[in-house]
Coordinates of C-alpha atoms and ligand atoms in Angstrom, one line a residue:
Chain P
M1 CA 74.1 80.6 50.5
F2 CA 77.2 79.0 51.9
I3 CA 76.9 80.3 55.4
N4 CA 73.3 80.6 56.1
L5 CA 71.3 81.6 59.2
N6 CA 70.5 78.1 60.2
L7 CA 74.2 77.2 60.3
L8 CA 74.9 80.2 62.4
L9 CA 72.0 79.5 64.7
G10 CA 73.0 75.9 65.2
A11 CA 76.7 76.8 65.8
T12 CA 75.7 79.5 68.3
E13 CA 73.5 77.1 70.2
L14 CA 76.3 74.6 70.5
G15 CA 78.8 77.4 71.2
L16 CA 76.7 78.7 74.1
I17 CA 76.2 75.3 75.7
Y18 CA 79.9 74.4 75.2
A19 CA 80.8 77.8 76.6
I20 CA 79.7 76.5 80.0
M21 CA 82.5 73.9 79.6
A22 CA 84.9 76.6 78.4
L23 CA 84.3 78.7 81.5
G24 CA 85.2 75.7 83.6
V25 CA 88.4 75.2 81.6
Y26 CA 89.2 78.9 82.0
L27 CA 88.7 78.5 85.8
T28 CA 91.2 75.7 86.1
F29 CA 93.7 76.4 83.3
R30 CA 93.8 80.1 83.6
T31 CA 92.5 81.3 86.9
L32 CA 94.1 78.5 88.9
D33 CA 97.0 77.8 86.4
F34 CA 96.3 74.1 86.8
P35 CA 96.3 72.2 83.5
D36 CA 93.4 69.9 84.4
L37 CA 92.8 67.0 82.1
T38 CA 89.9 65.7 84.2
V39 CA 87.6 67.6 81.8
D40 CA 87.3 64.8 79.2
G41 CA 86.0 62.5 81.9
S42 CA 83.9 65.0 83.8
F43 CA 82.1 66.1 80.7
T44 CA 81.0 62.6 79.9
L45 CA 80.2 62.1 83.6
G46 CA 77.8 65.0 83.5
A47 CA 76.1 63.7 80.3
A48 CA 75.9 60.2 81.8
V49 CA 74.3 61.3 85.1
S50 CA 71.8 63.4 83.3
A51 CA 70.9 60.8 80.6
V52 CA 70.5 58.0 83.2
L53 CA 68.2 60.1 85.3
I54 CA 66.0 61.0 82.4
A55 CA 66.0 57.5 81.1
G56 CA 64.9 56.4 84.6
G57 CA 61.9 58.7 84.4
H58 CA 63.2 61.6 86.4
S59 CA 62.8 65.3 85.4
P60 CA 65.4 66.6 82.9
W61 CA 66.0 69.5 85.3
L62 CA 67.0 67.1 88.0
G63 CA 69.4 65.5 85.5
L64 CA 70.8 69.0 84.8
L65 CA 71.2 69.8 88.4
L66 CA 72.8 66.6 89.6
A67 CA 75.3 66.5 86.8
P68 CA 77.5 69.3 88.2
V69 CA 77.4 67.6 91.6
A70 CA 79.0 64.6 90.0
G71 CA 81.4 66.9 88.2
I72 CA 82.4 68.6 91.4
L73 CA 83.3 65.3 92.9
A74 CA 85.4 64.4 89.9
G75 CA 87.3 67.7 90.2
L76 CA 87.8 67.1 93.9
A77 CA 89.2 63.7 93.2
T78 CA 91.9 65.3 91.0
G79 CA 92.4 67.9 93.6
V80 CA 93.0 65.3 96.3
L81 CA 95.4 63.4 94.1
H82 CA 97.4 66.5 93.6
T83 CA 97.2 68.2 97.0
R84 CA 97.2 65.2 99.3
F85 CA 99.2 62.7 97.4
K86 CA 101.5 65.2 95.7
I87 CA 100.9 64.0 92.2
T88 CA 101.6 66.5 89.4
P89 CA 98.6 68.3 88.0
L90 CA 98.8 66.6 84.6
L91 CA 99.1 63.1 85.9
A92 CA 96.4 63.7 88.6
G93 CA 94.0 64.8 85.9
I94 CA 94.9 61.9 83.6
L95 CA 94.4 59.4 86.5
T96 CA 90.9 60.8 87.3
M97 CA 90.0 60.9 83.6
T98 CA 91.0 57.3 83.1
A99 CA 89.2 56.2 86.2
L100 CA 86.1 58.1 85.1
Y101 CA 86.0 56.1 81.9
S102 CA 85.1 53.0 84.0
V103 CA 82.9 55.1 86.3
N104 CA 81.0 56.5 83.4
L105 CA 80.4 53.1 81.9
R106 CA 79.0 52.0 85.3
V107 CA 76.8 55.0 85.5
M108 CA 75.3 54.4 82.0
G109 CA 75.4 50.6 82.2
K110 CA 76.2 50.6 78.5
A111 CA 78.2 52.6 76.0
N112 CA 75.3 54.7 74.8
V113 CA 72.1 55.9 76.4
P114 CA 69.6 57.1 73.9
L115 CA 67.1 59.8 75.0
L116 CA 64.9 59.6 72.0
G117 CA 61.3 60.4 72.8
L118 CA 62.2 61.4 76.3
P119 CA 61.7 64.9 77.7
S120 CA 64.6 67.3 77.7
I121 CA 65.0 70.7 79.4
Y122 CA 64.5 72.3 76.0
D123 CA 61.1 70.6 75.5
T124 CA 60.0 71.9 78.9
L125 CA 61.2 75.4 77.9
A126 CA 59.4 75.2 74.6
R127 CA 56.2 74.1 76.3
S128 CA 56.5 77.1 78.6
G129 CA 56.0 79.5 75.8
I130 CA 59.4 80.0 74.2
P131 CA 59.3 79.4 70.4
E132 CA 60.5 75.9 69.9
K133 CA 63.1 77.0 67.4
Y134 CA 64.8 79.2 70.0
A135 CA 64.4 77.1 73.1
V136 CA 68.0 75.9 73.0
L137 CA 69.3 79.4 72.3
A138 CA 67.2 80.8 75.2
F139 CA 68.6 78.2 77.6
G140 CA 72.2 78.8 76.3
V141 CA 71.9 82.6 76.6
G142 CA 70.2 82.5 80.0
C143 CA 72.6 79.9 81.5
V144 CA 75.8 81.6 80.1
V145 CA 74.7 85.1 81.3
L146 CA 73.9 83.8 84.7
L147 CA 77.2 81.9 85.0
V148 CA 79.3 84.8 83.7
F149 CA 77.6 87.0 86.2
L150 CA 78.2 84.6 89.0
L151 CA 81.9 84.0 88.2
Y152 CA 82.4 87.8 87.8
W153 CA 80.9 88.3 91.2
L154 CA 82.9 85.4 92.7
F155 CA 86.2 86.7 91.4
Q156 CA 85.7 90.0 93.3
T157 CA 84.9 88.4 96.6
E158 CA 87.5 87.9 99.3
L159 CA 87.4 84.2 98.5
G160 CA 87.6 84.8 94.7
L161 CA 90.6 87.0 95.1
A162 CA 92.3 84.3 97.1
L163 CA 91.5 81.8 94.3
R164 CA 92.9 84.0 91.6
A165 CA 96.0 84.8 93.6
T166 CA 96.6 81.0 94.1
G167 CA 97.0 80.7 90.4
D168 CA 99.4 83.6 90.3
N169 CA 101.8 83.3 93.2
E170 CA 101.8 80.4 95.7
T171 CA 104.5 81.8 97.8
M172 CA 102.6 85.0 98.3
I173 CA 99.3 83.4 99.2
K174 CA 100.9 81.3 101.9
S175 CA 102.5 84.3 103.4
L176 CA 99.1 85.9 103.5
G177 CA 97.5 83.0 105.3
I178 CA 95.7 81.4 102.4
N179 CA 95.6 77.6 102.2
G180 CA 96.6 77.0 98.6
N181 CA 95.3 73.4 98.7
S182 CA 91.8 74.4 99.7
M183 CA 91.9 77.0 96.9
K184 CA 92.9 74.3 94.4
L185 CA 90.1 72.0 95.6
L186 CA 87.7 74.8 95.2
G187 CA 88.8 75.8 91.7
L188 CA 88.9 72.2 90.5
G189 CA 85.5 71.4 92.0
L190 CA 83.9 74.4 90.5
G191 CA 85.6 74.0 87.1
N192 CA 84.6 70.4 86.7
G193 CA 81.1 71.2 88.0
L194 CA 80.7 73.6 85.1
V195 CA 82.2 71.0 82.6
A196 CA 79.7 68.4 83.8
L197 CA 76.8 70.8 83.6
S198 CA 77.8 71.5 80.0
G199 CA 78.0 67.7 79.3
A200 CA 74.4 67.3 80.7
A201 CA 73.1 70.1 78.5
I202 CA 74.8 68.7 75.4
A203 CA 73.5 65.2 76.1
Q204 CA 69.9 66.5 76.3
F205 CA 70.5 68.6 73.2
Q206 CA 71.8 65.8 71.0
G207 CA 69.4 63.2 72.5
F208 CA 72.0 60.7 73.8
A209 CA 75.0 60.3 76.0
D210 CA 77.8 58.1 75.0
M211 CA 81.2 57.0 76.3
S212 CA 83.3 58.9 73.8
M213 CA 81.6 62.3 73.8
G214 CA 84.2 63.8 76.1
I215 CA 87.2 62.9 74.1
G216 CA 89.2 66.0 73.1
M217 CA 86.9 68.2 75.2
I218 CA 89.9 69.8 77.0
I219 CA 91.4 70.9 73.7
A220 CA 88.1 72.3 72.5
G221 CA 87.8 74.2 75.7
L222 CA 91.3 75.5 75.5
A223 CA 90.7 76.5 71.8
S224 CA 87.7 78.5 72.9
V225 CA 89.5 80.3 75.7
I226 CA 92.5 81.1 73.4
I227 CA 90.3 82.2 70.5
G228 CA 88.3 84.4 72.8
E229 CA 91.3 86.1 74.3
V230 CA 92.9 86.7 70.9
L231 CA 89.7 88.2 69.5
L232 CA 88.4 90.1 72.5
G233 CA 91.4 90.5 74.7
S234 CA 91.6 90.0 78.5
R235 CA 91.8 93.5 79.7
S236 CA 89.3 93.2 82.5
L237 CA 87.7 90.3 84.4
L238 CA 84.3 90.7 82.9
R239 CA 85.8 91.1 79.4
V240 CA 87.8 87.9 79.6
L241 CA 84.7 85.9 80.8
I242 CA 82.7 87.3 77.9
A243 CA 85.7 86.5 75.6
V244 CA 85.6 82.9 76.7
V245 CA 82.0 82.6 75.8
G246 CA 82.6 84.5 72.5
G247 CA 85.5 82.2 71.8
S248 CA 83.4 79.1 72.2
V249 CA 80.8 80.4 69.8
V250 CA 83.4 81.4 67.2
Y251 CA 85.0 78.1 67.6
R252 CA 81.8 76.2 66.9
V253 CA 81.1 78.5 63.9
I254 CA 84.5 77.7 62.5
I255 CA 83.9 74.0 63.0
A256 CA 80.5 74.2 61.3
I257 CA 82.1 76.0 58.3
V258 CA 85.0 73.5 58.1
L259 CA 82.4 70.7 58.1
R260 CA 80.6 72.5 55.3
L261 CA 83.8 72.5 53.3
G262 CA 83.5 68.7 53.2
F263 CA 85.7 67.6 56.1
Q264 CA 84.5 64.7 58.3
A265 CA 83.4 65.3 61.8
T266 CA 86.1 62.9 62.9
D267 CA 88.7 65.3 61.4
M268 CA 87.7 68.0 63.8
K269 CA 90.0 66.8 66.7
L270 CA 93.0 67.1 64.4
F271 CA 91.8 70.5 63.2
T272 CA 91.3 71.7 66.8
A273 CA 94.6 70.5 68.0
A274 CA 96.3 72.3 65.1
L275 CA 94.3 75.4 65.9
V276 CA 95.6 75.4 69.5
V277 CA 99.2 74.9 68.3
L278 CA 98.8 77.7 65.9
A279 CA 97.4 80.0 68.5
L280 CA 100.2 79.2 71.0
T281 CA 102.9 79.9 68.4
V282 CA 101.6 83.2 66.8
P283 CA 104.0 86.0 67.8
Q284 CA 101.5 88.2 69.6
F285 CA 100.9 85.2 72.0
R286 CA 104.5 84.1 72.5
G287 CA 105.2 86.9 74.9
K288 CA 102.2 86.3 77.1
Q289 CA 103.3 84.9 80.4
E290 CA 99.8 83.7 81.1
Y291 CA 100.4 80.8 78.8
D292 CA 103.8 79.9 80.2
S293 CA 102.4 76.8 81.8
L294 CA 101.3 75.5 78.4
R295 CA 104.7 75.9 76.9
R296 CA 108.1 74.7 77.7
Chain I
M1 CA 107.5 85.2 128.1
A2 CA 109.4 87.0 125.5
E3 CA 107.7 87.8 122.2
L4 CA 109.6 85.3 120.1
V5 CA 111.3 82.3 121.5
I6 CA 113.3 79.9 119.4
K7 CA 114.6 77.0 121.4
E8 CA 117.3 74.6 120.2
V9 CA 116.0 74.4 116.6
T10 CA 117.8 72.1 114.2
K11 CA 117.1 71.7 110.5
A12 CA 119.1 69.6 108.0
F13 CA 118.4 69.3 104.3
N14 CA 118.9 66.1 102.2
K15 CA 119.4 64.0 105.2
G16 CA 121.2 60.8 104.7
T17 CA 122.7 61.8 101.4
I18 CA 126.1 63.1 100.5
N19 CA 124.5 66.5 100.1
E20 CA 123.4 66.6 103.7
K21 CA 123.5 70.1 104.9
T22 CA 122.7 71.4 108.4
A23 CA 121.1 74.8 107.8
L24 CA 120.2 75.4 111.5
D25 CA 122.3 73.8 114.2
D26 CA 120.7 73.7 117.7
L27 CA 119.9 77.4 117.4
S28 CA 118.3 79.4 120.1
L29 CA 117.2 83.0 120.0
T30 CA 114.9 85.2 122.1
L31 CA 113.3 88.5 121.0
E32 CA 111.6 91.0 123.2
K33 CA 108.5 92.8 122.0
G34 CA 109.6 95.7 119.8
D35 CA 113.1 94.3 119.1
F36 CA 114.4 95.2 115.7
V37 CA 117.1 92.6 115.0
T38 CA 119.4 92.7 112.0
V39 CA 121.0 89.4 110.8
I40 CA 124.3 89.1 108.9
G41 CA 126.4 86.2 107.8
S42 CA 128.1 84.5 104.9
N43 CA 126.3 82.8 102.0
G44 CA 124.7 79.6 103.3
A45 CA 125.1 80.6 107.0
G46 CA 121.4 79.8 107.5
K47 CA 119.9 83.3 107.6
S48 CA 117.0 82.5 105.2
S49 CA 116.6 79.2 106.9
L50 CA 116.1 80.9 110.2
L51 CA 113.3 83.0 108.8
N52 CA 111.8 80.0 106.9
A53 CA 111.8 78.0 110.2
I54 CA 109.9 80.8 111.9
A55 CA 107.5 81.2 109.0
G56 CA 106.9 77.5 108.9
L57 CA 107.9 76.8 105.3
W58 CA 108.9 73.3 106.4
P59 CA 108.9 71.5 109.8
V60 CA 112.1 71.6 111.8
D61 CA 113.9 68.4 112.8
K62 CA 114.1 69.4 116.4
G63 CA 113.3 72.3 118.8
R64 CA 110.3 74.6 119.4
I65 CA 109.2 78.1 118.4
W66 CA 106.8 80.3 120.2
L67 CA 105.5 83.7 119.0
A68 CA 103.4 86.0 121.2
G69 CA 102.8 83.2 123.6
Q70 CA 101.6 80.8 121.0
D71 CA 103.4 77.5 120.1
L72 CA 104.0 77.6 116.4
T73 CA 106.0 74.5 116.1
G74 CA 103.4 72.2 114.5
L75 CA 101.5 74.8 112.5
P76 CA 101.8 75.0 108.7
D77 CA 103.0 78.3 107.1
Y78 CA 99.6 79.5 106.1
Q79 CA 98.4 79.3 109.6
R80 CA 101.4 81.1 111.1
A81 CA 100.8 83.9 108.6
A82 CA 98.1 85.3 110.9
L83 CA 100.9 86.5 113.1
I84 CA 103.8 87.0 110.7
G85 CA 104.4 89.5 107.9
R86 CA 107.0 88.7 105.3
V87 CA 109.0 90.4 102.6
F88 CA 111.2 88.3 100.3
Q89 CA 114.4 89.1 98.5
D90 CA 112.8 88.5 95.1
P91 CA 110.3 91.3 94.4
M92 CA 108.3 88.8 92.3
L93 CA 107.5 86.6 95.3
G94 CA 105.6 89.1 97.4
T95 CA 102.8 90.2 95.1
A96 CA 100.4 88.7 92.5
A97 CA 101.6 90.2 89.2
S98 CA 98.3 89.7 87.3
M99 CA 96.2 91.4 89.9
T100 CA 95.9 95.1 90.6
I101 CA 97.4 97.0 93.4
E102 CA 94.1 97.3 95.2
E103 CA 93.4 93.6 94.8
N104 CA 96.8 92.7 96.2
L105 CA 96.2 95.0 99.2
A106 CA 92.7 93.6 99.7
L107 CA 94.3 90.1 99.9
A108 CA 96.8 91.5 102.5
A109 CA 94.0 93.2 104.5
K110 CA 92.6 89.7 105.3
R111 CA 95.9 88.1 106.2
G112 CA 95.2 85.2 108.6
M113 CA 91.4 85.8 108.6
R114 CA 88.5 83.9 107.1
R115 CA 87.8 84.8 103.6
G116 CA 84.2 84.7 102.6
L117 CA 81.9 85.8 99.9
K118 CA 81.9 89.5 100.9
K119 CA 83.0 92.0 98.2
A120 CA 86.7 92.3 98.6
L121 CA 86.9 96.0 97.6
T122 CA 84.6 98.5 99.2
Y123 CA 84.6 102.3 99.1
Q124 CA 85.9 102.4 102.7
R125 CA 88.7 99.9 102.0
R126 CA 89.8 101.8 98.9
K127 CA 89.9 105.0 100.9
Q128 CA 92.1 103.4 103.5
M129 CA 94.4 101.9 100.9
K130 CA 94.9 105.3 99.3
E131 CA 95.9 106.8 102.6
E132 CA 98.4 104.0 103.3
L133 CA 99.8 104.0 99.8
A134 CA 100.3 107.7 100.0
K135 CA 102.6 107.2 103.0
L136 CA 105.0 105.3 100.8
G137 CA 105.5 108.5 98.8
L138 CA 105.7 106.6 95.5
G139 CA 102.5 107.9 93.9
L140 CA 101.0 104.4 94.0
E141 CA 97.8 105.8 95.6
N142 CA 96.8 107.1 92.1
R143 CA 97.3 103.7 90.5
L144 CA 95.0 101.4 92.5
I145 CA 93.8 99.5 89.4
T146 CA 97.3 99.1 87.8
P147 CA 98.3 95.4 87.6
V148 CA 101.3 94.9 89.9
G149 CA 103.2 93.3 87.1
L150 CA 103.7 96.7 85.6
L151 CA 105.4 98.1 88.6
S152 CA 109.2 98.4 89.1
G153 CA 111.0 96.1 91.5
G154 CA 111.3 98.9 94.0
Q155 CA 107.6 99.7 93.8
R156 CA 106.7 96.1 94.2
Q157 CA 108.9 95.7 97.2
A158 CA 107.5 98.8 98.8
L159 CA 104.0 97.4 98.1
T160 CA 105.0 94.1 99.6
L161 CA 106.2 95.8 102.7
L162 CA 102.9 97.6 103.0
M163 CA 101.1 94.3 102.5
A164 CA 103.1 92.7 105.2
I165 CA 102.1 95.2 107.8
Y166 CA 98.6 96.1 106.5
Q167 CA 97.2 93.8 109.2
E168 CA 99.7 94.6 111.9
P169 CA 101.7 91.4 112.4
Q170 CA 103.3 90.2 115.7
L171 CA 106.5 89.7 113.8
L172 CA 107.9 91.1 110.6
L173 CA 110.4 89.0 108.6
L174 CA 112.5 90.7 106.0
D175 CA 115.0 88.6 104.0
E176 CA 117.4 90.8 102.1
H177 CA 114.4 92.7 100.8
T178 CA 116.5 95.4 99.2
A179 CA 119.2 93.2 97.7
A180 CA 117.6 92.8 94.3
L181 CA 117.1 96.6 93.9
D182 CA 119.4 99.1 92.5
P183 CA 121.3 101.0 95.3
K184 CA 119.2 104.1 95.2
T185 CA 115.9 102.3 95.2
G186 CA 117.2 99.9 97.9
E187 CA 118.0 103.0 100.0
V188 CA 114.4 104.3 99.6
V189 CA 112.9 101.0 100.5
L190 CA 115.2 100.6 103.5
K191 CA 114.2 104.1 104.8
L192 CA 110.6 103.2 104.4
T193 CA 111.2 100.0 106.3
K194 CA 112.9 101.9 109.1
N195 CA 110.1 104.4 109.4
I196 CA 107.3 101.8 109.4
V197 CA 109.0 99.5 111.9
E198 CA 109.9 102.3 114.2
S199 CA 106.5 104.0 114.1
L200 CA 104.6 100.8 114.7
K201 CA 107.2 99.4 117.1
L202 CA 107.1 96.1 115.2
T203 CA 109.1 93.1 116.4
T204 CA 111.3 92.6 113.3
I205 CA 114.0 90.4 112.0
M206 CA 115.8 91.8 109.0
V207 CA 118.5 89.9 107.1
T208 CA 120.9 92.1 105.2
H209 CA 124.1 91.7 103.3
N210 CA 125.2 95.2 104.2
I211 CA 127.1 95.2 107.5
K212 CA 126.9 99.0 107.8
D213 CA 123.1 99.0 107.5
A214 CA 123.0 96.1 109.9
L215 CA 124.8 98.1 112.6
K216 CA 123.0 101.3 111.9
I217 CA 119.4 100.1 111.8
G218 CA 117.5 98.4 114.6
N219 CA 118.6 97.8 118.2
R220 CA 120.4 94.5 118.0
T221 CA 122.5 92.6 115.5
I222 CA 123.3 88.9 115.2
M223 CA 125.8 87.2 113.0
M224 CA 125.3 83.6 111.8
H225 CA 127.7 81.0 110.7
E226 CA 127.1 77.4 109.8
G227 CA 123.6 77.4 111.2
R228 CA 124.6 78.9 114.6
I229 CA 124.6 82.4 116.0
V230 CA 128.2 83.4 116.6
L231 CA 127.7 87.0 117.6
D232 CA 124.8 88.8 119.3
I233 CA 125.3 92.4 120.1
S234 CA 123.2 95.3 121.3
G235 CA 123.4 98.5 123.3
P236 CA 126.7 100.4 123.7
Q237 CA 128.8 97.5 122.5
R238 CA 126.9 97.5 119.2
E239 CA 127.0 101.3 118.9
Q240 CA 130.8 101.2 118.9
M241 CA 131.1 98.3 116.5
T242 CA 132.4 99.0 113.0
T243 CA 132.3 97.0 109.9
E244 CA 136.0 96.2 110.3
D245 CA 135.4 94.9 113.9
I246 CA 132.7 92.6 112.6
L247 CA 134.9 91.2 109.9
R248 CA 137.7 90.6 112.4
L249 CA 135.3 89.1 114.9
F250 CA 134.0 86.8 112.2
A251 CA 137.5 85.6 111.2
E252 CA 138.3 84.9 114.9
T253 CA 135.1 83.0 115.7
S254 CA 134.8 81.1 112.5
G255 CA 138.4 80.7 111.5
S256 CA 137.5 81.8 107.9
Q257 CA 136.8 84.9 105.9
F258 CA 133.4 86.5 105.9
S259 CA 132.2 86.0 102.4
N260 CA 128.9 87.1 101.0
D261 CA 128.7 87.6 97.2
R262 CA 126.1 90.3 97.6
M263 CA 128.2 92.1 100.2
L264 CA 131.1 92.6 97.9
L265 CA 128.8 94.3 95.4
V266 CA 127.9 97.1 97.8
Q267 CA 131.3 97.9 99.3
Ligands
ATP301 N1 115.0 74.1 100.6 C1 116.3 73.7 100.7 N2 116.7 72.5 100.2 C2 118.0 72.1 100.4 N3 119.0 72.8 100.9 C3 118.6 74.0 101.4 C4 117.3 74.5 101.3 N4 117.3 75.8 101.9 C5 118.5 76.0 102.3 N5 119.3 75.0 102.0 C6 120.8 74.9 102.4 O1 120.9 75.3 103.7 C7 122.1 76.1 103.9 C8 121.6 77.5 104.5 O2 120.9 78.2 103.5 P1 120.3 79.6 103.7 O3 119.5 79.9 102.5 O4 119.6 79.6 105.0 O5 121.5 80.5 103.8 P2 121.6 82.1 103.8 O6 122.4 82.5 105.0 O7 120.3 82.7 103.6 O8 122.6 82.4 102.6 P3 122.5 83.6 101.5 O9 123.3 84.7 102.0 O10 123.2 82.9 100.3 O11 121.1 83.9 101.2 C9 122.7 76.3 102.5 O12 123.7 75.3 102.4 C10 121.6 75.9 101.6 O13 122.1 75.3 100.4
MG302 MG1 119.4 83.9 102.1

């Protein structure tokens, strides 16, 4: 069979773990309307922190928990560049991303940290009674459900409303006494925290962290967000969060199928970029003002 | 001390370039509590700049501003917002289009206050919102979960007005908030404004392009020209004033014709 159950399982696992990253991208790009390119760097940063901790003999869970802390700091760096030094969002993100390339290499000490034979969070889950085959799936589902729930809750708090409004209308939020800069720092921190968490989970899943694993991540995240919104719509807050997760899974399934067709893994960046261009130019999307910041 | 004191405020834009423009020129103004002041003047007279200086959109070059006994001069706009409610000329500016009516109002309910991790919308708050929305008489109380982007300009402006006063402000700033609406809708929003300001006895500054409205509404009218106040009338003197008087006075004091592109449209 061309599309078999194992392909679907594998793609779903990846899709769920990458969905954590896509949720982060959704938070910055869509909620905050801040095209944040920090993502490529903060994803690798999360993977690096987690891998180095595990290689140093620490618990894989510690590696998973500290990664988002590093990601938050990366997001705050971009935030400070933008809010304090008045650098445009795109350039602020690129600056942090570039700087992170050196930082990540420092963290890892070399271009690639293998985790072969070392414990991962999935091993510990498998040992705690979850069938080994489904350990990754269990983690992915659990983590994504928890995060979707948390974000959904956050978006309805007083603070969350202020965060969402910041991405919608900066004149209004100021006139209502909201400090837009604080909101941007909050959103960028949280977004990149999620991205780094995803990076950590991926590194443990694939058994290594390397310098280039974050390249193109922002476009993959964007593709997931857009696919999700096209397929599932964005009628309500909960729905759009679920759509982002769904979009991530669908995106990974598409990638798996395209790979099956005989394309190289290295062709996927081109494919993904084309996918985003396509999505942004289909008629039903053109009228969507939400994507104005992505078009000229 | 009076409620609002503006003392010798100057603001120039593009300083040191050929485009230098003095928007506010050593301007002083004092408002008593409950004053409802209307502001008229030609295009570029500095009316919006006056409101922006009070709201703290940018720092002034010179002078000080006090509101309700508090020195606002050094504060950024988002901190002054605790005391000030604003409605802008552009209906798009006052509300978040992607968010619902109840979410916009919930944002306004916390104006100038700490925003924490409490649920923004509670049963109690929704109930109160419905009551307040009903007073607008636009049927918005039945559309709490409608995204504001789907409302008409007039509805959005009425909602912005409600948001500006939802937490009673010390000062309400209205900058030609009916100018972008069709005449009939503008009339409705203006009437709402009058009712709200009078029933709450809000200290208010309203910029308008309509001289007749300016003389009819509120208790005091000022006219601006080139960043200064050139006319300040209230009481019986104001009651007897007509649009023609204003135009003549303007020509006398400024040596030019009163010209406001939006004014021509309504006469
Ligand atoms: N942010 C700004 N940057 C540069 N110049 C400005 C700025 N704001 C106002 N100005 C200039 O200051 C002067 C006063 O402008 P202001 O908007 O206060 O006038 P106004 O009385 O509100 O006019 P209108 O009736 O057209 O709304 C104008 O010459 C304007 O070009
Ligand atoms: Mg103006």
